Short mmCIF file of C-alpha atoms and ligand atoms in Angstrom, two decimals:
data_model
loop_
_atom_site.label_atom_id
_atom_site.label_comp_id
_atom_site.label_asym_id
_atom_site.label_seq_id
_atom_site.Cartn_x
_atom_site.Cartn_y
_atom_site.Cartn_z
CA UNK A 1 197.46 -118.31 109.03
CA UNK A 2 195.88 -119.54 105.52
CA UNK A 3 193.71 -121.89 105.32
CA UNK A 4 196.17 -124.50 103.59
CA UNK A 5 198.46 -123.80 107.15
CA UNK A 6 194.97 -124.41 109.21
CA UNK A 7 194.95 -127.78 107.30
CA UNK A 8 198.08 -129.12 108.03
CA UNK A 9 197.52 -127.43 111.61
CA UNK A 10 194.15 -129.44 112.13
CA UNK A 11 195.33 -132.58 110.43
CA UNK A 12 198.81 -133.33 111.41
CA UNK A 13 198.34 -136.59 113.73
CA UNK A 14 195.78 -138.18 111.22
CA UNK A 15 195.95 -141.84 110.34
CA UNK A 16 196.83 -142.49 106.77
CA UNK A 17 193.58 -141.32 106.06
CA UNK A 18 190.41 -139.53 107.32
CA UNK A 19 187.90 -142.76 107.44
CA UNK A 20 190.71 -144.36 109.72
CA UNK A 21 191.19 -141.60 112.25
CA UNK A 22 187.25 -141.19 112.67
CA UNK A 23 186.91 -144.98 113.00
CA UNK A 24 189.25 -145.09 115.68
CA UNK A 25 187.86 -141.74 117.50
CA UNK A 26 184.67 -143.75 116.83
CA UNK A 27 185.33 -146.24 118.41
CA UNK A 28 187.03 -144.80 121.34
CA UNK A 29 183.84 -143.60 121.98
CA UNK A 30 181.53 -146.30 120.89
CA UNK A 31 183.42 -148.56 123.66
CA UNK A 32 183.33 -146.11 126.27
CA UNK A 33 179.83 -145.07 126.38
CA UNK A 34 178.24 -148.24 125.92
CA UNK A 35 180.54 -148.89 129.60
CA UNK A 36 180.07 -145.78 131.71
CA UNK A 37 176.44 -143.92 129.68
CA UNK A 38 173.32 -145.39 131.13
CA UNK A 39 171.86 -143.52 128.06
CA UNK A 40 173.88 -145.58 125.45
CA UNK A 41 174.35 -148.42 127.27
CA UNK A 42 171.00 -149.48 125.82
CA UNK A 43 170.99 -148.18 122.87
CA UNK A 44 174.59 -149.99 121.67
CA UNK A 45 173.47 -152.93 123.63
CA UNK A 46 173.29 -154.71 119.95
CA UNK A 47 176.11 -153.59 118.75
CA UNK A 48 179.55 -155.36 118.23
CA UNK A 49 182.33 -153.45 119.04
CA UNK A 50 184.49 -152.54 118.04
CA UNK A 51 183.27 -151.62 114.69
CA UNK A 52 185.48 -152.42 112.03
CA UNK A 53 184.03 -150.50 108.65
CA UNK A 54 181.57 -147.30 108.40
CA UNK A 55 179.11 -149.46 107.24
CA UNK A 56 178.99 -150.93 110.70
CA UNK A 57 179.10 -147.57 111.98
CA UNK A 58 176.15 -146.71 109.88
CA UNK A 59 174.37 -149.74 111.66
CA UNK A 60 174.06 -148.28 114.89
CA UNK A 61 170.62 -146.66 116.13
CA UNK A 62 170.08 -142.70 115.42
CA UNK A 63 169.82 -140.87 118.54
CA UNK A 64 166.67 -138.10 118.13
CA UNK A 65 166.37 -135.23 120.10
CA UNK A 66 162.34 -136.45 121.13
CA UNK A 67 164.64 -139.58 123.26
CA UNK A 68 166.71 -136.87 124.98
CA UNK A 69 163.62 -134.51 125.92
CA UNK A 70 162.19 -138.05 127.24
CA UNK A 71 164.88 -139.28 128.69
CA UNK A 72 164.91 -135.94 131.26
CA UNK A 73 161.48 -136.46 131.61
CA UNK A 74 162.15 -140.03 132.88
CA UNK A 75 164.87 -139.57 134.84
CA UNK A 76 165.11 -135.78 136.06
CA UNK A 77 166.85 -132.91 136.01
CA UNK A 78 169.43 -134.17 133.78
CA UNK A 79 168.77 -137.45 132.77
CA UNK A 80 170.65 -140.68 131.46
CA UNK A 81 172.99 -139.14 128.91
CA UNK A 82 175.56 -137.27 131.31
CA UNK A 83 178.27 -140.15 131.71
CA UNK A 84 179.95 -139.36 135.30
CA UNK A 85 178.74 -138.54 138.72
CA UNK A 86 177.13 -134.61 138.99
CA UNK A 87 180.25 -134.18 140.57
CA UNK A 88 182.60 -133.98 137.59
CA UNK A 89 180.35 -131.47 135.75
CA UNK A 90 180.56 -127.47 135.62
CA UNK A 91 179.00 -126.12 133.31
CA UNK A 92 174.76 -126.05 133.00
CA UNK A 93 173.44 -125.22 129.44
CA UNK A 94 169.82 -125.30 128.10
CA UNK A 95 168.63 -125.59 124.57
CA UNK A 96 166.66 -122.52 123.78
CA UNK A 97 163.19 -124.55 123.17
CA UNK A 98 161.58 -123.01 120.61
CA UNK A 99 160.97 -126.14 119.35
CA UNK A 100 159.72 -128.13 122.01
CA UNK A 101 160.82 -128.44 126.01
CA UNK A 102 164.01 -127.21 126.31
CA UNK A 103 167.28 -130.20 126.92
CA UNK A 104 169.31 -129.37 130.42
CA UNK A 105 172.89 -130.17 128.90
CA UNK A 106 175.83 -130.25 131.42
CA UNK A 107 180.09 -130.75 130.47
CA UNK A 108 182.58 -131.66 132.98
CA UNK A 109 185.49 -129.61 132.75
CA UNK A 110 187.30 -131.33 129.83
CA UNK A 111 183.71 -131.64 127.70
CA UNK A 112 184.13 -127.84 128.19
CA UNK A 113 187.57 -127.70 127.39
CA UNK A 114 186.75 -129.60 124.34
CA UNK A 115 184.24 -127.36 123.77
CA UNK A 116 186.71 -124.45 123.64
CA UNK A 117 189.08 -126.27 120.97
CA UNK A 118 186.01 -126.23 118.91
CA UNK A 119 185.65 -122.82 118.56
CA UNK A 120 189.75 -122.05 118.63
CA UNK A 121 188.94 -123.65 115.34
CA UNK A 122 185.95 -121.49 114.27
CA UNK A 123 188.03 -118.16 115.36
CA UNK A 124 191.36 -119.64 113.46
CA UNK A 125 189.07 -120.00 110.19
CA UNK A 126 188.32 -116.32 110.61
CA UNK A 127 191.93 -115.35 110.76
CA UNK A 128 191.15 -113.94 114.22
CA UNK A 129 194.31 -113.47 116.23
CA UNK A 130 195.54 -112.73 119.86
CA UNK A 131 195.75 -108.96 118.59
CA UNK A 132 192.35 -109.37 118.39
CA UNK A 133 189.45 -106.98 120.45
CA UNK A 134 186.83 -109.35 120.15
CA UNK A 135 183.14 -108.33 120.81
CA UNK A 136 180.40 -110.79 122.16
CA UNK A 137 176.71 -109.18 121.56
CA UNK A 138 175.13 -112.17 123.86
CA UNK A 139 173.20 -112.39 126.75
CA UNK A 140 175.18 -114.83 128.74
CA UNK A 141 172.26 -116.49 130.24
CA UNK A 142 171.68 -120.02 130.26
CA UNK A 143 171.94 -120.38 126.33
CA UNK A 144 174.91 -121.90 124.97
CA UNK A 145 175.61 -119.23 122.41
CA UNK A 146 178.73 -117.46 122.63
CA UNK A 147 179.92 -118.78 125.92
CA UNK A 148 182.52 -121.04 124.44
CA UNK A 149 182.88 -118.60 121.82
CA UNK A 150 184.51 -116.45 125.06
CA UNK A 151 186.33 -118.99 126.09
CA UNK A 152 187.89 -119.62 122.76
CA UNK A 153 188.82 -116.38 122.21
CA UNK A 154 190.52 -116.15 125.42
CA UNK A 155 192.44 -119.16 124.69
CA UNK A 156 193.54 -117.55 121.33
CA UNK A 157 195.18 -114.95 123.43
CA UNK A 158 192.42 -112.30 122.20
CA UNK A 159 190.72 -109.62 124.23
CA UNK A 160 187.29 -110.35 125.11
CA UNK A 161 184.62 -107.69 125.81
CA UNK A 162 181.55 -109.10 127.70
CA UNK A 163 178.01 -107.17 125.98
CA UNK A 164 175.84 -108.70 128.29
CA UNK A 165 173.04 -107.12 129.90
CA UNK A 166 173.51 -103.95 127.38
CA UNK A 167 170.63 -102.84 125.38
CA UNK A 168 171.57 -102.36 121.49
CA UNK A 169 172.86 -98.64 121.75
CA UNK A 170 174.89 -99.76 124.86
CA UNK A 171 176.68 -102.32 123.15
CA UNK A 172 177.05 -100.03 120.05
CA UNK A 173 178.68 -97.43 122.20
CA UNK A 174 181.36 -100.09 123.61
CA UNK A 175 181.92 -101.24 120.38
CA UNK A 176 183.74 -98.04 119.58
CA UNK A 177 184.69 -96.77 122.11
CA UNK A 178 187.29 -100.30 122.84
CA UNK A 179 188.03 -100.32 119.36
CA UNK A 180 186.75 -103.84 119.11
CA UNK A 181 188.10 -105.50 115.84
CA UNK A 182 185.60 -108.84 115.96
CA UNK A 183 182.00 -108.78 116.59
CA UNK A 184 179.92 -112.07 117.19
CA UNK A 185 176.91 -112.11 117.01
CA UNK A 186 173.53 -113.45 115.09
CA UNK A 187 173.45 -112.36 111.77
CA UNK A 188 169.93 -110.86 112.61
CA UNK A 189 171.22 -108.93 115.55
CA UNK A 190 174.49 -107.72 113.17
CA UNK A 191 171.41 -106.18 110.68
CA UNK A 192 169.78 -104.72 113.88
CA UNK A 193 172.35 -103.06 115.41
CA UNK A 194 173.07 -101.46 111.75
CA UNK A 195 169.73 -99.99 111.51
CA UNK A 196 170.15 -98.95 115.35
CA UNK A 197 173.04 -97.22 114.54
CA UNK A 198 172.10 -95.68 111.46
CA UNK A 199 169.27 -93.63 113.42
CA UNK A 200 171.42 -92.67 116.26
CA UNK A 201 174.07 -91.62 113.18
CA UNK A 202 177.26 -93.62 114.63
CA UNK A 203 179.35 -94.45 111.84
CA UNK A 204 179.89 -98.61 112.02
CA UNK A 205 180.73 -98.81 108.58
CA UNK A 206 184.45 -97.02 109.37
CA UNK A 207 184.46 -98.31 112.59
CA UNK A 208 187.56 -100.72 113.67
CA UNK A 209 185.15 -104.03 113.26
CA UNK A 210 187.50 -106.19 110.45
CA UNK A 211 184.85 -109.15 110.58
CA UNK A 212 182.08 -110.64 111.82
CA UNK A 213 181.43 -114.19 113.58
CA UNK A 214 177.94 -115.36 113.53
CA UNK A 215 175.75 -118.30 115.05
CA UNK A 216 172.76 -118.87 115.81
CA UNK A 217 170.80 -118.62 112.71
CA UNK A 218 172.17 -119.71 109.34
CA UNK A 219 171.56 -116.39 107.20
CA UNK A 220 175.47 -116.12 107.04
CA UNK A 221 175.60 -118.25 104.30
CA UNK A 222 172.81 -116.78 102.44
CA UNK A 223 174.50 -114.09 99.90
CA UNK A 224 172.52 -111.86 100.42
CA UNK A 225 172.57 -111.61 104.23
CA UNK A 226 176.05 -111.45 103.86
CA UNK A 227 176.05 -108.52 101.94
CA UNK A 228 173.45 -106.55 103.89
CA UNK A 229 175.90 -107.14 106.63
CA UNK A 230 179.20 -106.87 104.88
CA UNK A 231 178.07 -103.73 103.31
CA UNK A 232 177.01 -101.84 106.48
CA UNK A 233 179.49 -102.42 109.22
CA UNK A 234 182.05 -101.98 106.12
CA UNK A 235 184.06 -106.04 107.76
CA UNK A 236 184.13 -109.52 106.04
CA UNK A 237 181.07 -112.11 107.62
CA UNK A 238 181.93 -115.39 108.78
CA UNK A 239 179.45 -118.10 109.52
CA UNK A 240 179.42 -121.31 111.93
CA UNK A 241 177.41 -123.73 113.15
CA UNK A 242 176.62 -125.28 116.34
CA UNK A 243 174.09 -126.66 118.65
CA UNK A 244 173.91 -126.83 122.56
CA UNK A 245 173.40 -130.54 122.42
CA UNK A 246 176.33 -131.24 119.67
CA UNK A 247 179.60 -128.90 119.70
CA UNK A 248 180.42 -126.28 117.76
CA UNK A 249 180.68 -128.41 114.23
CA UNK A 250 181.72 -126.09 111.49
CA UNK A 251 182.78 -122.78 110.30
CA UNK A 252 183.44 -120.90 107.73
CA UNK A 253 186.09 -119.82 105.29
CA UNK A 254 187.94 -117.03 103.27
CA UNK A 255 185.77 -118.41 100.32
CA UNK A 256 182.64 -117.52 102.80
CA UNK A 257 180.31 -119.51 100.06
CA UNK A 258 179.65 -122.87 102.52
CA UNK A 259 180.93 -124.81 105.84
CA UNK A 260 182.85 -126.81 106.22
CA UNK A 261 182.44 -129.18 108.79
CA UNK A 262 185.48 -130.15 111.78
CA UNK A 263 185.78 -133.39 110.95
CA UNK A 264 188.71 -133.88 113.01
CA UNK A 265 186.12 -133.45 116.33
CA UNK A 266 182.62 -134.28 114.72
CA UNK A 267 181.90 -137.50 112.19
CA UNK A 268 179.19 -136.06 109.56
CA UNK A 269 177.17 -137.88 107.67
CA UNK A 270 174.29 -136.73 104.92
CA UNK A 271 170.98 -139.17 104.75
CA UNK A 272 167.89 -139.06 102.80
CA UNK A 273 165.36 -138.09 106.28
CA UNK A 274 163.32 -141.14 104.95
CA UNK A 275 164.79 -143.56 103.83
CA UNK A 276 168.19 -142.79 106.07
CA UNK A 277 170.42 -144.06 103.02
CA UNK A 278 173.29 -141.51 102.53
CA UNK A 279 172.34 -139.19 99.52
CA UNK A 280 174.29 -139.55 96.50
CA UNK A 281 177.29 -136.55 95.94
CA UNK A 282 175.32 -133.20 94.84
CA UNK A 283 172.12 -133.63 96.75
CA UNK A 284 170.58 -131.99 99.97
CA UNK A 285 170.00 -134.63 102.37
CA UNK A 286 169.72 -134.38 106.66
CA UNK A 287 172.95 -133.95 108.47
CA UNK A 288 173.64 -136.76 111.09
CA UNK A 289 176.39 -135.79 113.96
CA UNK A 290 178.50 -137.72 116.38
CA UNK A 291 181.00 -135.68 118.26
CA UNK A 292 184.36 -137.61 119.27
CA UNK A 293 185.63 -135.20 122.33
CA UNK A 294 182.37 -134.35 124.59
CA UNK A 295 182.32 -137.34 126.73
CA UNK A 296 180.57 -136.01 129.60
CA UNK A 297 177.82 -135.64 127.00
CA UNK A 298 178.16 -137.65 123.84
CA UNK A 299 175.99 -137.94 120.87
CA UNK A 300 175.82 -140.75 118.52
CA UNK A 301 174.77 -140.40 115.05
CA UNK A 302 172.44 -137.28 116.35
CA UNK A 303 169.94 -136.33 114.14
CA UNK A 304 170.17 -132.66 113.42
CA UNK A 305 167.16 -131.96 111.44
CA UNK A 306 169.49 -129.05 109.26
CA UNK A 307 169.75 -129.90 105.42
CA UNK A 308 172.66 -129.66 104.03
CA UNK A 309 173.77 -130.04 100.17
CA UNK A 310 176.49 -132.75 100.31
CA UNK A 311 178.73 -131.48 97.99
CA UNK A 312 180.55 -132.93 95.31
CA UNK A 313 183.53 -130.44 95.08
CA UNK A 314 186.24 -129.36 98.03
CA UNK A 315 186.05 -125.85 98.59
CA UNK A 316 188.43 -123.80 96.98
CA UNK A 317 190.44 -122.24 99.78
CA UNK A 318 192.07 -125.44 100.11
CA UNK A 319 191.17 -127.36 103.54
CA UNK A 320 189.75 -130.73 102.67
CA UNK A 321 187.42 -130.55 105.58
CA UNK A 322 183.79 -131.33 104.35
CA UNK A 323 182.23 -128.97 102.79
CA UNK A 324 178.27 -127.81 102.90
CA UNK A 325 178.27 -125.24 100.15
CA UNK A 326 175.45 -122.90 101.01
CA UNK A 327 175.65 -124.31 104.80
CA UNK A 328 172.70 -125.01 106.48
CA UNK A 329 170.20 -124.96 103.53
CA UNK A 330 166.67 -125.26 106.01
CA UNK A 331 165.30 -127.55 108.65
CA UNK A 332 164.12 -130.98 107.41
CA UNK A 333 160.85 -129.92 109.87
CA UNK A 334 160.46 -126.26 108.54
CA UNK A 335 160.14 -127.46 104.69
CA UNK A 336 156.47 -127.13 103.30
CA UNK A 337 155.00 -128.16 99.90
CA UNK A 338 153.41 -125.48 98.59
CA UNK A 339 151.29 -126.21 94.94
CA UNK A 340 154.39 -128.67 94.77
CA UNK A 341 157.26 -126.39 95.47
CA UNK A 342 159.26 -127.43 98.01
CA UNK A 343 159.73 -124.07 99.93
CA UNK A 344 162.27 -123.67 102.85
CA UNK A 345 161.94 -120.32 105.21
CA UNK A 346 165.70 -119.70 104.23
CA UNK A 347 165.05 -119.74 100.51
CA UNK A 348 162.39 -116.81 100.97
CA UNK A 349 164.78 -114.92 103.30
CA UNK A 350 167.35 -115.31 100.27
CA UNK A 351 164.92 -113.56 97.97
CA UNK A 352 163.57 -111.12 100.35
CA UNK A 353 167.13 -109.86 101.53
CA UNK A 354 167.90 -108.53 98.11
CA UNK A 355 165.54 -106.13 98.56
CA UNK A 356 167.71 -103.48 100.91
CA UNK A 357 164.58 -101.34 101.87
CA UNK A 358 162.97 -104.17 103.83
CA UNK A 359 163.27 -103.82 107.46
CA UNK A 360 161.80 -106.55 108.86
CA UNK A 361 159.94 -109.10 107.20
CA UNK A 362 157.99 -112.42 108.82
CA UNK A 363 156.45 -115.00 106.66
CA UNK A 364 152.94 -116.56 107.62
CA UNK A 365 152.15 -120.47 106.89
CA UNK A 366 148.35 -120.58 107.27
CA UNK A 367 145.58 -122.64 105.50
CA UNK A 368 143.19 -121.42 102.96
CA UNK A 369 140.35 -123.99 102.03
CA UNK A 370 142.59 -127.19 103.21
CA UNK A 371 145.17 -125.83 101.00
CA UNK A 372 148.78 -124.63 102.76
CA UNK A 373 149.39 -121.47 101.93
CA UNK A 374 152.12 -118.94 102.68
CA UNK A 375 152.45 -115.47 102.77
CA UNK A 376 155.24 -112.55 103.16
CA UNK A 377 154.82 -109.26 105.75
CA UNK A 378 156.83 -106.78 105.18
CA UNK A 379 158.08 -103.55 106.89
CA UNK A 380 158.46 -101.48 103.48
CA UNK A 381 156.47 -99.41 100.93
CA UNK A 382 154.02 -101.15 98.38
CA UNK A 383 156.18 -100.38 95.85
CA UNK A 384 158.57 -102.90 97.40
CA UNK A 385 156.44 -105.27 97.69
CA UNK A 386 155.15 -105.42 94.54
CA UNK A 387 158.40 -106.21 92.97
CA UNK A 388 158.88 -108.84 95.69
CA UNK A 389 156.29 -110.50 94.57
CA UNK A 390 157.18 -110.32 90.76
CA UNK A 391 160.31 -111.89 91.94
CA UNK A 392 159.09 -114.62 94.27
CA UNK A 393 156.98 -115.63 91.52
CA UNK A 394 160.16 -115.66 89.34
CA UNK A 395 162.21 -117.45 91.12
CA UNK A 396 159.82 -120.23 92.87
CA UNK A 397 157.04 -120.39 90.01
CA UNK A 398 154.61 -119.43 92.65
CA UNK A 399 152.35 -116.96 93.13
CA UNK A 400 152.75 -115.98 97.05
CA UNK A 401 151.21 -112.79 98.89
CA UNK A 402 153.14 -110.33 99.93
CA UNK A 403 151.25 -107.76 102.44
CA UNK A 404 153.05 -104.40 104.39
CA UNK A 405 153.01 -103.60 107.74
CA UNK A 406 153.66 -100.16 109.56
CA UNK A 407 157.71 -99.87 110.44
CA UNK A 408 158.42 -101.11 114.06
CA UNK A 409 155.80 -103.65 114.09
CA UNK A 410 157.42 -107.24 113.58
CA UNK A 411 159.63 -108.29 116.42
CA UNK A 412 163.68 -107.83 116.78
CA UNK A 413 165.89 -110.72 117.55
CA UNK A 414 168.54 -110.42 119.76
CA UNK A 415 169.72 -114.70 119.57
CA UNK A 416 167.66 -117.35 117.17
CA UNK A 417 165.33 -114.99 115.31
CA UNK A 418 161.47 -116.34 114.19
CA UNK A 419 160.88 -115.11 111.46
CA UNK A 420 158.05 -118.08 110.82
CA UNK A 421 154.73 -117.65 112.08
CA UNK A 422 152.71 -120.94 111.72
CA UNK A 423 148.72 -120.35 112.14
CA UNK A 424 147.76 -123.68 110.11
CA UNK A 425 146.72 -125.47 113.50
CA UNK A 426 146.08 -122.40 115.90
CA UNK A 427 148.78 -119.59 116.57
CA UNK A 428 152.12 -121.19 116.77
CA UNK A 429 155.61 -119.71 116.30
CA UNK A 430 158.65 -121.11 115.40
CA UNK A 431 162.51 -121.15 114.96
CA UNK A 432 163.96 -120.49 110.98
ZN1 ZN B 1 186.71 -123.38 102.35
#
């Protein structure tokens, strides 16, 4: 199916425009959870619904992710945002917490259903098929991941092939030996199993893997992440996006340079994190989510904390779905100022990923004299290095370290890697 089909396919009942359908699904939602969602009830209690304009819509109170780690603390296990009796849920999910306490999400059976059509839509945008031998490197533990990702694929008609509780040769070995056509996985964990395979000298790069579905981590959209990975399992790279507390939101495209957000399931919107006005066409700005189909567990105008650059162009492949070119461009909380560069861990993976000898690589935020300061380990010669740093100063105007480290010694990732370590106030990881 092209993509122009996959717009006509995800469009077809649409109002005479897009603003109109999401104000109705809006509002469809707006009315019900401010009935049946203890959680909403107060915080719609001033507003008037229905709404009739997005402005109105743009009236209504964020909903942070601090309010839902509360809210469970209030009112455990689950707390006040799970909109029917325990009953009608069936599915337990947990954010992974590397940022904080981890949120104890549950879906009823047609939140999870909904769920499924979300990523029917991711697999669709990757031309995946029911023909399809579709891979899942994932734990299957209590992390969202690539459970819906399995159920997606299933509905799709494809065959699925569980890698759970396989170490990294394991999983390699399956690979092959079913012939598996789709692999999904995090981008990190693509680049890991390439290196894995490359010492145990099983040929990936002629294998029957057509194209890769990642999540997890945004380096999908970064070029040269994609290429690392396009280049050694010989297949096409496809990112998405999702979060455990929001749906699976968007995916990519043939055109692989953005996302574009499912607008049909998820309202988007693009705000200055300040000020909370939308950002004018062209600029990076937070991305704000409300999903239309997860009632069992709705967000409202969620703030993700992932910048986005809201573009002033449609993509080129020809669905008029927003588009994020570059996709998730950094977290509004991972940005530092560095000497007055605004740095985000993503743009120094970008750079660093050109260079094809680096293993590994980690990069340190610590404070020298008062002053922020950041520096890049890497598992490479000096020789690398060096040049890395010729070219960080290039490209950022800044002069940053750049130290090696003996191969093997910075961790793997198998799901969200961290490739940030933050010793500013004590030793304190966290998630790119
Ligand atoms: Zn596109």
């Amino acid at each position: 199916m092209s993509q122009a089909e996959l717009y006509v396919y995800s469009t077809n009942d649409y109002e005479t425009s897009l603003e109109a359908y999401q104000l109705r699904k809006a509002n469809e939602l707006l009315l019900f959870a401010a009935q049946f969602n203890d959680f909403y009830k107060v915080k719609l209690k001033d507003t008037h619904l229905p709404i009739r304009t997005m402005a109105e819509f743009r009236q209504i109170p964020f909903t942070h992710k601090s309010e839902l780690v509360q809210d469970q603390q209030n009112r455990p296990p689950y707390g006040a945002n799970h909109s029917y009796p325990q009953a009608s849920y069936v599915r337990y999910h947990q954010t992974s917490g590397t940022t904080g306490r981890p949120l104890r999400i549950l879906d009823t059976k047609e939140s999870w259903e909904w769920w499924t059509d979300c990523w029917v839509e991711v697999l669709r945008s990757a031309l995946v098929t029911k023909e399809d031998r579709v891979f899942l490197a994932f734990s299957f533990g209590p992390f969202i991941g690539f459970w819906a990702a399995y159920e997606g694929a299933k509905k799709l008609g494809a065959l699925v092939i569980p890698g759970g509780g396989q170490n990294s040769l394991e999983r390699l070995t399956s690979i092959l030996s079913n012939q598996a056509t789709v692999l999904l996985c995090t981008p990190s964990y693509a680049l890991h199993l390439a290196e894995v395979a490359a010492k145990e000298g099983l040929d990936i790069k002629n294998s029957q893997i057509r194209c890769l579905i990642h999540a997890g981590e945004p380096g999908a959209s970064i070029p040269a992440v994609r290429e690392a990975i396009e280049s050694a399992w010989g297949a096409k790279c496809y990112d998405h996006a999702g979060m455990t507390e929001m749906g699976a939101y968007a995916f990519s495209c043939v055109e692989q340079g953005g996302l574009h957000v499912n607008e049909r399931q998820f309202l988007a919107e693009v705000i200055h994190p300040q000020t909370h006005q939308p950002v004018p066409l062209g600029q990076m700005g937070e991305l704000v989510l409300t999903n239309f189909g997860r009632y069992g567990y709705p967000l409202i105008r969620y703030r993700t904390g992932d910048m986005v650059v809201n573009a002033s162009e449609p993509c080129r492949c020809g669905n008029r779905f927003r588009f994020f070119p570059g996709g998730l461009v950094g977290r509004s909380d991972d940005m530092v100022v560095v000497r007055g560069v605004n740095i985000f861990p993503q743009s120094l993976e970008a750079i660093i990923r050109e260079f094809k000898e680096v293993a590994e690589f980690r990069i340190v935020y610590y404070s020298h004299q008062e002053l922020l300061q950041v520096k890049v380990q890497l598992e490479a010669t000096s020789e690398v290095a060096s040049r890395l740093q010729v070219k960080l100063r290039e490209r950022l105007g800044l002069r940053i370290e750049v130290e090696t480290v003996a191969p093997g010694v910075l961790p793997r990732f198998e799901m969200k890697a961290r490739r940030v370590l933050d010793l500013r106030n004590g030793q304190k990881a966290f998630g790119v």
